Short mmCIF file of C-alpha atoms in Angstrom, two decimals:
data_model
loop_
_atom_site.label_atom_id
_atom_site.label_comp_id
_atom_site.label_asym_id
_atom_site.label_seq_id
_atom_site.Cartn_x
_atom_site.Cartn_y
_atom_site.Cartn_z
CA MET A 1 104.76 -136.09 315.94
CA LEU A 2 107.23 -134.15 318.11
CA LYS A 3 110.63 -135.41 319.22
CA ARG A 4 112.48 -133.92 322.18
CA SER A 5 115.94 -132.69 321.15
CA ARG A 6 118.85 -131.44 323.21
CA THR A 7 119.95 -127.93 322.28
CA GLY A 8 122.97 -127.23 324.47
CA SER A 9 121.05 -124.61 326.45
CA TRP A 10 118.35 -124.29 329.11
CA MET A 11 115.66 -124.04 326.41
CA PRO A 12 114.80 -127.57 325.19
CA ALA A 13 113.13 -128.33 321.88
CA TRP A 14 110.30 -130.59 320.76
CA VAL A 15 110.89 -130.77 317.00
CA PRO A 16 108.44 -132.08 314.36
CA GLU A 17 109.67 -135.11 312.42
CA SER A 18 108.77 -133.56 309.05
CA THR A 19 111.57 -131.50 307.47
CA THR A 20 108.98 -129.46 305.57
CA ILE A 21 107.18 -128.48 308.79
CA VAL A 22 110.52 -127.64 310.45
CA ALA A 23 111.44 -125.45 307.47
CA VAL A 24 108.15 -123.55 307.69
CA LEU A 25 108.56 -123.01 311.45
CA LEU A 26 112.16 -121.87 310.97
CA LEU A 27 111.05 -119.28 308.45
CA LEU A 28 108.08 -118.09 310.53
CA CYS A 29 110.22 -117.71 313.65
CA SER A 30 113.03 -115.88 311.87
CA MET A 31 110.83 -113.65 309.75
CA SER A 32 109.18 -112.21 312.86
CA GLN A 33 112.23 -109.99 313.23
CA THR A 34 112.00 -108.51 309.74
CA THR A 35 108.22 -108.08 309.90
CA THR A 36 108.81 -105.97 313.02
CA ASN A 37 111.23 -103.83 311.03
CA GLY A 38 108.79 -103.53 308.13
CA CYS A 39 106.05 -102.57 310.53
CA ASP A 40 108.28 -99.85 311.98
CA GLY A 41 109.15 -98.32 308.61
CA THR A 42 105.55 -98.02 307.42
CA MET A 43 104.33 -96.96 310.86
CA LEU A 44 106.84 -94.10 311.18
CA ASN A 45 106.14 -93.07 307.58
CA GLY A 46 102.49 -92.66 308.57
CA PHE A 47 103.35 -91.03 311.91
CA ASN A 48 105.48 -88.37 310.20
CA ILE A 49 102.39 -87.17 308.34
CA LEU A 50 99.82 -87.88 311.10
CA PRO A 51 98.76 -84.59 312.79
CA SER A 52 98.10 -86.18 316.22
CA TYR A 53 101.69 -87.46 316.35
CA ASN A 54 103.32 -84.26 315.14
CA ASN A 55 101.19 -82.05 317.38
CA TYR A 56 101.64 -84.18 320.49
CA PHE A 57 105.46 -84.02 320.32
CA LYS A 58 105.54 -80.54 318.68
CA LEU A 59 107.98 -81.84 316.09
CA THR A 60 110.40 -79.87 313.91
CA ASN A 61 112.37 -81.34 311.01
CA ALA A 62 115.27 -82.01 313.38
CA THR A 63 113.22 -83.71 316.13
CA LYS A 64 111.24 -85.64 313.53
CA GLY A 65 114.53 -86.98 312.19
CA LEU A 66 115.71 -87.80 315.73
CA ASN A 67 112.49 -89.69 316.57
CA THR A 68 112.77 -91.68 313.38
CA ALA A 69 116.53 -92.30 313.46
CA SER A 70 116.75 -93.31 317.13
CA ILE A 71 115.94 -96.95 316.32
CA PHE A 72 119.10 -97.03 314.22
CA ILE A 73 121.10 -95.58 317.10
CA GLY A 74 120.01 -98.52 319.26
CA GLY A 75 120.66 -100.89 316.39
CA PHE A 76 124.13 -99.42 315.87
CA PHE A 77 125.25 -100.05 319.45
CA GLY A 78 123.33 -103.33 319.76
CA LEU A 79 125.30 -104.76 316.87
CA PHE A 80 128.52 -104.59 318.88
CA TRP A 81 127.01 -107.32 321.07
CA SER A 82 124.79 -109.25 318.67
CA GLY A 83 127.44 -111.46 317.09
CA MET A 84 129.00 -112.30 320.45
CA ILE A 85 125.63 -113.19 321.99
CA ALA A 86 124.70 -115.43 319.03
CA ASP A 87 128.06 -117.22 319.24
CA ARG A 88 128.14 -117.66 323.02
CA LEU A 89 124.52 -118.40 323.90
CA GLY A 90 123.44 -120.08 320.68
CA ARG A 91 121.25 -118.84 317.84
CA ARG A 92 117.93 -119.72 319.52
CA LEU A 93 118.67 -118.00 322.84
CA ALA A 94 119.96 -114.91 321.02
CA ILE A 95 116.62 -114.69 319.20
CA PHE A 96 114.79 -115.15 322.51
CA TRP A 97 116.64 -112.39 324.40
CA GLY A 98 116.64 -110.05 321.41
CA SER A 99 112.88 -110.46 320.99
CA LEU A 100 112.34 -109.85 324.70
CA VAL A 101 114.32 -106.58 324.61
CA THR A 102 112.38 -105.56 321.48
CA ILE A 103 109.08 -106.07 323.31
CA VAL A 104 110.30 -103.90 326.22
CA GLY A 105 111.24 -101.12 323.76
CA ILE A 106 107.85 -101.31 322.05
CA ILE A 107 106.00 -101.05 325.38
CA LEU A 108 108.05 -97.96 326.33
CA GLN A 109 107.42 -96.43 322.89
CA THR A 110 103.69 -96.98 323.20
CA ALA A 111 103.66 -95.33 326.62
CA ALA A 112 105.91 -92.38 325.61
CA GLN A 113 104.97 -89.07 327.23
CA HIS A 114 107.58 -86.84 325.57
CA ILE A 115 110.29 -86.87 322.91
CA ALA A 116 113.02 -88.07 325.30
CA MET A 117 110.98 -91.13 326.34
CA PHE A 118 110.05 -91.88 322.73
CA VAL A 119 113.69 -91.69 321.63
CA ILE A 120 114.93 -93.87 324.52
CA ALA A 121 112.22 -96.43 323.76
CA ARG A 122 113.26 -96.63 320.12
CA VAL A 123 116.92 -96.97 321.10
CA VAL A 124 115.95 -99.99 323.25
CA LEU A 125 113.79 -101.34 320.42
CA GLY A 126 116.70 -100.98 317.99
CA TRP A 127 119.04 -102.70 320.45
CA GLY A 128 116.75 -105.73 320.72
CA PHE A 129 116.13 -105.87 317.01
CA ALA A 130 119.89 -105.83 316.30
CA ILE A 131 120.42 -108.88 318.50
CA SER A 132 117.46 -110.90 317.23
CA GLY A 133 117.91 -109.76 313.62
CA VAL A 134 121.52 -110.96 313.34
CA ALA A 135 120.77 -114.19 315.20
CA SER A 136 117.73 -114.91 312.99
CA ALA A 137 119.62 -114.47 309.72
CA VAL A 138 122.58 -116.58 310.85
CA TYR A 139 120.26 -119.19 312.37
CA LEU A 140 118.16 -119.53 309.24
CA SER A 141 121.24 -119.69 306.98
CA GLU A 142 122.82 -122.42 309.09
CA THR A 143 119.68 -124.46 309.78
CA PHE A 144 117.40 -124.18 306.75
CA PRO A 145 117.40 -127.23 304.41
CA THR A 146 120.34 -126.85 302.04
CA ARG A 147 118.32 -127.30 298.85
CA TRP A 148 115.89 -124.49 299.79
CA ARG A 149 118.35 -122.03 301.33
CA ALA A 150 118.16 -119.39 298.58
CA TRP A 151 114.39 -119.21 298.80
CA GLY A 152 114.16 -119.63 302.57
CA VAL A 153 116.77 -117.06 303.57
CA GLY A 154 115.80 -114.80 300.65
CA LEU A 155 112.23 -114.75 301.94
CA LEU A 156 113.49 -113.71 305.38
CA ASN A 157 113.83 -110.04 304.52
CA ASN A 158 111.03 -110.17 301.93
CA THR A 159 108.62 -110.47 304.84
CA TYR A 160 109.51 -106.88 305.68
CA TYR A 161 106.58 -106.03 303.41
CA ILE A 162 104.22 -108.32 305.30
CA GLY A 163 104.92 -106.30 308.44
CA ALA A 164 104.57 -103.11 306.42
CA PHE A 165 101.25 -104.31 304.98
CA PHE A 166 99.71 -104.99 308.39
CA ALA A 167 101.15 -101.78 309.81
CA ALA A 168 99.54 -99.83 306.96
CA LEU A 169 96.16 -101.36 307.79
CA VAL A 170 96.49 -100.75 311.55
CA THR A 171 97.76 -97.19 311.06
CA LEU A 172 94.90 -96.53 308.66
CA GLY A 173 92.35 -97.84 311.14
CA SER A 174 93.71 -95.88 314.10
CA SER A 175 94.46 -92.63 312.24
CA HIS A 176 90.85 -91.49 312.70
CA LEU A 177 91.09 -91.63 316.50
CA GLU A 178 91.11 -88.19 318.10
CA SER A 179 93.46 -89.15 320.94
CA THR A 180 97.12 -90.19 321.13
CA TRP A 181 95.95 -93.76 320.54
CA ALA A 182 95.97 -92.81 316.87
CA TRP A 183 99.72 -93.52 316.99
CA ARG A 184 99.99 -95.61 320.18
CA THR A 185 97.82 -98.41 318.73
CA PRO A 186 100.10 -99.18 315.74
CA SER A 187 103.10 -98.89 318.06
CA LEU A 188 101.73 -101.56 320.41
CA PHE A 189 100.84 -103.76 317.43
CA GLN A 190 104.57 -104.08 316.64
CA ALA A 191 105.09 -106.36 319.63
CA SER A 192 102.89 -109.13 318.19
CA PHE A 193 105.64 -110.36 315.85
CA SER A 194 108.27 -110.76 318.59
CA VAL A 195 105.76 -112.55 320.84
CA PHE A 196 104.99 -114.93 317.96
CA SER A 197 108.71 -115.63 317.45
CA ILE A 198 109.25 -116.53 321.11
CA MET A 199 106.27 -118.90 321.00
CA LEU A 200 107.81 -120.87 318.10
CA LEU A 201 111.33 -121.29 319.52
CA PRO A 202 110.55 -124.39 321.67
CA PHE A 203 109.65 -126.32 318.52
CA LEU A 204 112.90 -125.67 316.64
CA PRO A 205 116.35 -127.32 316.79
CA GLU A 206 119.55 -125.40 317.47
CA SER A 207 121.94 -124.64 314.61
CA PRO A 208 123.95 -127.82 313.93
CA ARG A 209 127.03 -125.70 313.21
CA TRP A 210 126.82 -124.06 316.62
CA LEU A 211 126.30 -127.47 318.27
CA ILE A 212 129.38 -128.93 316.59
CA ALA A 213 131.39 -125.89 317.64
CA GLN A 214 130.36 -126.70 321.23
CA GLY A 215 131.43 -130.34 320.80
CA LEU A 216 127.83 -131.64 320.79
CA TYR A 217 128.20 -133.99 317.82
CA GLU A 218 125.26 -136.32 318.47
CA GLU A 219 122.88 -133.39 318.94
CA ALA A 220 124.21 -131.77 315.76
CA ARG A 221 123.74 -134.98 313.76
CA ILE A 222 120.11 -135.14 314.85
CA ALA A 223 119.58 -131.44 314.03
CA VAL A 224 121.00 -131.93 310.52
CA ALA A 225 118.69 -134.91 309.98
CA GLN A 226 115.68 -132.98 311.28
CA THR A 227 116.33 -130.13 308.85
CA ASN A 228 117.28 -132.23 305.81
CA SER A 229 115.86 -135.77 305.91
CA ASN A 230 112.80 -136.01 308.20
CA GLY A 231 114.99 -137.03 311.13
CA ASN A 232 116.70 -139.94 309.35
CA ILE A 233 120.36 -139.75 310.46
CA THR A 234 121.44 -142.45 307.95
CA ASP A 235 120.15 -140.54 304.92
CA PRO A 236 123.02 -139.89 302.43
CA VAL A 237 122.16 -136.19 302.05
CA SER A 238 122.05 -135.41 305.76
CA THR A 239 125.21 -137.49 306.22
CA ALA A 240 126.95 -135.45 303.51
CA VAL A 241 125.81 -132.15 305.06
CA TYR A 242 126.94 -133.28 308.52
CA LYS A 243 130.35 -134.45 307.21
CA GLN A 244 130.97 -131.10 305.49
CA ILE A 245 130.12 -129.18 308.66
CA VAL A 246 132.30 -131.35 310.92
CA ASP A 247 135.25 -131.24 308.51
CA THR A 248 135.06 -127.46 308.13
CA ILE A 249 134.62 -126.53 311.79
CA GLU A 250 137.33 -128.99 312.89
CA TRP A 251 139.68 -127.47 310.29
CA GLU A 252 138.94 -124.00 311.64
CA LYS A 253 139.67 -125.16 315.18
CA LYS A 254 143.00 -126.68 314.10
CA GLN A 255 143.89 -123.39 312.45
CA GLY A 256 143.29 -121.63 315.75
CA ARG A 257 140.17 -119.83 314.51
CA THR A 258 138.10 -118.37 317.33
CA MET A 259 134.72 -116.64 317.58
CA SER A 260 136.36 -113.33 318.46
CA ILE A 261 135.57 -110.28 316.36
CA LYS A 262 139.34 -110.03 315.80
CA GLU A 263 139.01 -113.09 313.57
CA ILE A 264 137.49 -110.87 310.88
CA PHE A 265 140.78 -108.99 310.49
CA LYS A 266 143.21 -111.87 311.16
CA THR A 267 143.93 -113.17 307.64
CA PRO A 268 143.69 -111.70 304.11
CA THR A 269 140.96 -114.22 303.27
CA SER A 270 138.89 -113.30 306.33
CA ARG A 271 139.24 -109.60 305.53
CA LYS A 272 138.18 -110.19 301.94
CA ARG A 273 135.15 -112.25 302.96
CA ALA A 274 134.14 -109.68 305.58
CA LEU A 275 134.45 -106.78 303.13
CA ILE A 276 132.42 -108.50 300.41
CA GLY A 277 129.74 -109.84 302.75
CA GLY A 278 129.74 -106.71 304.89
CA SER A 279 129.16 -104.45 301.88
CA VAL A 280 125.54 -105.57 301.48
CA GLY A 281 124.17 -103.61 304.46
CA PRO A 282 125.77 -100.26 303.56
CA PHE A 283 125.00 -100.67 299.84
CA SER A 284 121.32 -101.37 300.56
CA CYS A 285 121.15 -98.31 302.81
CA ILE A 286 122.68 -95.78 300.39
CA ALA A 287 120.69 -97.07 297.40
CA GLY A 288 118.05 -94.35 297.95
CA ASN A 289 115.30 -96.20 299.80
CA ILE A 290 115.63 -94.08 302.97
CA ILE A 291 113.67 -91.21 301.41
CA ALA A 292 110.62 -93.22 300.41
CA SER A 293 110.69 -95.44 303.51
CA TYR A 294 110.57 -92.63 306.07
CA TYR A 295 110.01 -89.30 304.28
CA LEU A 296 107.47 -89.96 301.58
CA GLY A 297 105.79 -86.67 302.42
CA ALA A 298 108.98 -84.69 301.70
CA GLU A 299 109.52 -86.74 298.53
CA LEU A 300 106.01 -85.92 297.35
CA GLU A 301 106.67 -82.22 297.91
CA THR A 302 109.55 -82.35 295.40
CA ALA A 303 107.11 -83.95 292.96
CA GLY A 304 104.66 -81.08 293.39
CA ILE A 305 102.19 -82.55 295.92
CA THR A 306 102.61 -80.07 298.78
CA ASP A 307 99.31 -80.22 300.65
CA SER A 308 99.55 -82.52 303.71
CA ASN A 309 95.93 -83.60 303.40
CA SER A 310 96.49 -84.58 299.80
CA GLN A 311 99.60 -86.56 300.79
CA LEU A 312 97.75 -88.30 303.59
CA LYS A 313 94.63 -89.05 301.58
CA ALA A 314 96.05 -89.69 298.12
CA VAL A 315 99.26 -91.56 298.86
CA SER A 316 100.62 -92.23 302.30
CA ILE A 317 97.68 -93.42 304.33
CA SER A 318 95.22 -94.38 301.64
CA PRO A 319 94.63 -98.12 301.55
CA LEU A 320 94.80 -98.09 297.76
CA ALA A 321 98.31 -96.61 297.47
CA ASN A 322 100.06 -97.78 300.62
CA VAL A 323 98.73 -101.33 300.51
CA VAL A 324 99.32 -101.61 296.76
CA LEU A 325 102.86 -100.26 297.23
CA ASN A 326 103.68 -102.97 299.78
CA VAL A 327 102.12 -105.68 297.60
CA TRP A 328 104.12 -104.39 294.61
CA CYS A 329 107.38 -104.43 296.60
CA PHE A 330 106.66 -107.89 297.97
CA PHE A 331 105.97 -109.16 294.45
CA CYS A 332 109.25 -107.66 293.20
CA SER A 333 111.15 -109.18 296.14
CA LEU A 334 109.77 -112.61 295.18
CA ILE A 335 110.98 -112.06 291.62
CA GLY A 336 114.37 -111.09 293.04
CA THR A 337 114.49 -114.19 295.23
CA GLN A 338 113.78 -116.40 292.21
CA LEU A 339 116.44 -114.59 290.19
CA SER A 340 118.93 -115.00 293.05
CA ALA A 341 118.23 -118.73 293.16
CA SER A 342 118.22 -119.39 289.40
CA TRP A 343 120.33 -116.59 287.92
CA GLY A 344 122.66 -115.79 290.81
CA ARG A 345 123.22 -113.25 293.58
CA LYS A 346 125.64 -110.99 291.73
CA PRO A 347 123.66 -110.59 288.46
CA THR A 348 120.48 -109.88 290.45
CA ALA A 349 122.25 -107.15 292.44
CA LEU A 350 123.60 -105.55 289.25
CA LEU A 351 120.16 -105.60 287.59
CA SER A 352 118.47 -103.99 290.57
CA GLN A 353 121.20 -101.38 291.08
CA GLY A 354 121.15 -100.40 287.42
CA LEU A 355 117.39 -99.86 287.49
CA LEU A 356 117.69 -97.77 290.67
CA ILE A 357 120.28 -95.49 289.08
CA ILE A 358 117.99 -94.85 286.10
CA CYS A 359 115.00 -94.13 288.39
CA LEU A 360 116.92 -91.71 290.63
CA PHE A 361 118.07 -89.58 287.69
CA ILE A 362 114.54 -89.55 286.22
CA ILE A 363 113.01 -88.55 289.60
CA GLY A 364 115.65 -85.85 290.02
CA GLY A 365 115.07 -84.53 286.50
CA LEU A 366 111.29 -84.41 286.88
CA ALA A 367 111.60 -82.80 290.33
CA LYS A 368 113.84 -80.12 288.81
CA LEU A 369 111.26 -79.35 286.13
CA ASN A 370 108.66 -78.95 288.85
CA ALA A 371 110.99 -76.77 290.96
CA ASP A 372 111.76 -74.51 288.00
CA ASN A 373 108.07 -73.85 287.36
CA PRO A 374 105.99 -75.00 290.35
CA SER A 375 102.85 -73.09 289.41
CA GLY A 376 102.93 -74.24 285.80
CA ALA A 377 103.78 -77.89 286.36
CA SER A 378 101.27 -80.19 284.69
CA GLN A 379 99.45 -82.98 286.47
CA SER A 380 101.06 -85.47 284.10
CA LEU A 381 104.51 -84.30 285.26
CA ILE A 382 103.55 -84.69 288.92
CA TYR A 383 101.98 -88.10 288.53
CA GLY A 384 104.78 -89.26 286.25
CA ASN A 385 107.22 -88.48 289.05
CA VAL A 386 105.09 -90.36 291.57
CA ALA A 387 104.92 -93.34 289.19
CA VAL A 388 108.73 -93.52 288.94
CA MET A 389 108.93 -93.32 292.75
CA PHE A 390 106.58 -96.28 292.83
CA LEU A 391 108.75 -98.21 290.35
CA PHE A 392 111.87 -97.32 292.35
CA GLN A 393 110.53 -99.06 295.45
CA GLY A 394 109.88 -102.24 293.51
CA PHE A 395 113.25 -102.21 291.74
CA TYR A 396 114.97 -101.77 295.11
CA SER A 397 113.14 -104.85 296.38
CA ILE A 398 114.39 -107.07 293.55
CA ALA A 399 117.89 -107.39 295.01
CA TRP A 400 118.39 -105.55 298.27
CA THR A 401 115.41 -107.05 300.06
CA PRO A 402 116.31 -110.75 299.61
CA LEU A 403 120.10 -110.30 299.51
CA LEU A 404 120.41 -108.32 302.75
CA TYR A 405 120.33 -111.49 304.86
CA LEU A 406 120.99 -114.09 302.16
CA TYR A 407 124.39 -113.02 300.81
CA PRO A 408 126.49 -112.04 303.89
CA PRO A 409 126.12 -115.35 305.80
CA GLU A 410 126.96 -117.24 302.60
CA VAL A 411 130.17 -115.33 301.92
CA MET A 412 131.45 -115.51 305.50
CA ASN A 413 132.65 -118.75 307.12
CA TYR A 414 131.46 -120.01 310.53
CA ALA A 415 134.16 -118.29 312.62
CA ILE A 416 133.19 -114.83 311.36
CA ARG A 417 129.58 -115.39 310.25
CA ALA A 418 127.70 -113.85 313.19
CA ASN A 419 130.16 -111.01 313.79
CA GLY A 420 130.50 -110.44 310.03
CA LEU A 421 126.75 -110.12 309.56
CA ALA A 422 126.69 -107.80 312.57
CA LEU A 423 129.38 -105.73 310.82
CA SER A 424 127.27 -105.53 307.66
CA THR A 425 124.20 -104.49 309.64
CA LEU A 426 126.35 -102.11 311.72
CA GLY A 427 127.35 -100.34 308.52
CA LEU A 428 123.69 -100.18 307.50
CA ASN A 429 122.58 -98.72 310.83
CA GLY A 430 125.48 -96.28 311.04
CA LEU A 431 124.67 -94.90 307.62
CA ALA A 432 120.94 -94.97 308.35
CA VAL A 433 121.41 -92.84 311.49
CA PHE A 434 123.21 -90.28 309.35
CA LEU A 435 120.94 -90.45 306.30
CA VAL A 436 117.60 -90.59 308.13
CA PHE A 437 118.58 -87.47 310.05
CA LEU A 438 120.09 -85.77 306.97
CA MET A 439 117.47 -86.52 304.31
CA PRO A 440 114.63 -84.22 305.48
CA ILE A 441 117.14 -81.39 305.86
CA GLY A 442 118.80 -82.13 302.52
CA ILE A 443 115.54 -82.41 300.60
CA GLY A 444 114.32 -79.21 302.23
CA ASN A 445 117.48 -77.29 301.28
CA ILE A 446 118.55 -78.62 297.87
CA GLY A 447 115.45 -80.55 296.72
CA TRP A 448 115.95 -82.42 293.44
CA LYS A 449 119.77 -82.37 293.73
CA MET A 450 119.59 -84.99 296.50
CA TYR A 451 118.38 -87.54 293.93
CA MET A 452 121.27 -86.71 291.60
CA ILE A 453 123.80 -87.10 294.42
CA ASN A 454 122.23 -90.40 295.41
CA GLY A 455 122.34 -91.61 291.80
CA GLY A 456 126.03 -90.70 291.62
CA TRP A 457 127.10 -92.84 294.56
CA ASP A 458 124.87 -95.68 293.31
CA ILE A 459 127.03 -95.78 290.15
CA ILE A 460 130.10 -96.31 292.34
CA THR A 461 128.28 -99.13 294.16
CA PHE A 462 127.40 -100.77 290.82
CA ILE A 463 131.08 -100.84 289.80
CA ILE A 464 132.21 -102.31 293.14
CA ILE A 465 129.63 -105.13 292.90
CA ALA A 466 130.65 -105.93 289.32
CA VAL A 467 134.35 -106.12 290.17
CA PHE A 468 134.55 -107.64 293.67
CA TRP A 469 131.45 -109.73 294.49
CA VAL A 470 131.65 -113.54 294.09
CA GLU A 471 128.82 -115.85 293.03
CA THR A 472 127.53 -118.31 295.67
CA LYS A 473 124.53 -119.82 293.84
CA GLY A 474 123.95 -123.56 294.26
CA LYS A 475 126.57 -124.20 296.96
CA SER A 476 126.34 -125.20 300.61
CA LEU A 477 127.87 -122.83 303.17
CA GLU A 478 130.93 -125.08 303.45
CA GLU A 479 131.32 -125.42 299.66
CA ILE A 480 131.52 -121.63 299.33
CA ASP A 481 134.83 -121.82 301.24
CA ALA A 482 136.40 -123.27 298.08
CA LEU A 483 135.70 -119.98 296.26
CA PHE A 484 138.18 -118.40 298.65
CA GLY A 485 140.74 -121.22 298.43
CA GLU A 486 139.67 -123.04 301.60
CA LYS A 487 138.34 -126.52 300.70
CA HIS A 488 138.11 -128.71 303.81
CA SER A 489 135.83 -131.69 303.16
CA THR A 490 135.96 -134.88 301.11
CA ILE A 491 132.28 -134.30 300.26
CA ASN A 492 132.35 -132.11 297.17
CA ASN A 493 128.74 -131.18 296.43
CA VAL A 494 125.63 -131.87 298.50
CA GLU A 495 123.26 -131.23 295.60
CA GLU A 496 125.07 -133.84 293.50
CA VAL A 497 124.63 -136.28 296.38
CA ARG A 498 120.92 -135.48 296.40
CA LYS A 499 120.70 -136.10 292.64
CA GLY A 500 122.71 -139.34 292.90
CA ILE A 501 125.64 -137.97 290.87
CA GLU A 502 128.03 -138.15 293.82
CA LYS A 503 127.81 -141.30 295.95
CA VAL A 504 128.20 -141.35 299.73
CA ASP A 505 128.96 -144.52 301.67
CA VAL A 506 127.12 -143.71 304.90
CA GLY A 507 128.84 -146.50 306.86
CA GLN A 508 132.30 -145.39 305.74
CA VAL A 509 131.56 -141.74 306.50
CA ASP A 510 130.26 -142.68 309.96
CA GLN A 511 133.47 -144.60 310.64
CA GLN A 512 135.61 -141.65 309.51
CA LEU A 513 133.66 -139.26 311.70
CA GLN A 514 133.91 -141.56 314.71
CA GLU A 515 137.68 -141.87 314.25
CA GLU A 516 138.04 -138.08 313.95
CA ILE A 517 136.02 -137.51 317.11
CA GLU A 518 137.93 -140.18 319.05
CA THR A 519 141.26 -138.71 317.90
CA LYS A 520 140.14 -135.26 318.98
CA ASN A 521 139.15 -136.53 322.44
CA VAL A 522 142.45 -138.34 323.06
#
């Protein structure tokens, strides 16, 4: 049964009455952005080894890096607008326009006739993905049922591997074509996820936090009920959630908080929250995953597998290795999501980062042994190195895959949430532009030493996480404010309301809310 809901924009919504169905649709719509990204990573990894792609564009190491990194250039500049668009137009419309721009970029990429057109297309693609990616993460964080947020938002970036899985299959199937459609087919396939996302938007409510910020209280109350209590606006849990949101956003308005990007730097608390939440993107980028995500061929060369046909057949394009790798990473990301929900965000990040440091030094050490005696290196040494590379990808997925979109929106309050997440992703894309372009050159020039350097800065990251990150497990977005000394609501804990530990008088709360709204309108 669908119920028409006002959304504060030209795009209406017909929302299912079941909270479970709404939650599934929210996740499917939002994850379309990350599956597109996962598709791109695996696709370009295959392209960089595919002869038809390299020969068509006559690529060198520099132009190969430019082709690959150009999506991050678009993402870098798109992020200057993404937070503003999500705040002004609403989360749903930001996803819509971002997905539309992404589709345009994919069409141009598929039709590329030369390097310049390919690069421009990927810049456009990155621009659209930046807008829809930020909006999706903020939207899901603000709208997903409170009790399932850790799993729901954690799964958002986990679905990167679903996109990667399908891209591996499509790239495998088209790689045998003797025309440029060997790489154009997987490129066109990317658009399917954005099309799917646009198709789901009419069946989803707008973020209740955005609606309240626009003064649309009745619409927000309905949206909270739709996402927490099967549309029942008198349910104690949805009433508690709604009261927390109203209290917090009204407090921010009284404090003169705006949606400007300047708000991030306005107060010591805002700066602290932005720095902690914004660190996730850069930390995930410098962890070492860039090499395996885009330059697996170069990584295999340091391990002793130098023949391109062997790379293509044995590892990169083979269904056994590439598909198993994505399944392995997806499995590890699910473990990480469970750990984040039950153990906490900070301990999960420290576990993952510690394992990555160990793997990087082992890979570097084994690569050095191979470099010192390439002709005498044993097969066990080579395959041992490949095995650690395989483990590295999974260990990376334990924390950085689920936390990339889960942790920043939790740490940042409503006034800075969209722009703060954009800042985090901006740092990721800025570093990615640099590292994606640098890595093939660095690996080619200094080989195994790149892993040692990467391991060194990962140790610094580990220390920063241990000292400065805060734990957000088990709290609503508004309850996290109390960790930074900003408690605004008389409702203390939504989960305790759900369990019956904390009682909520729905009639009394409704009266309080009505009085607050009437006072505000006087």
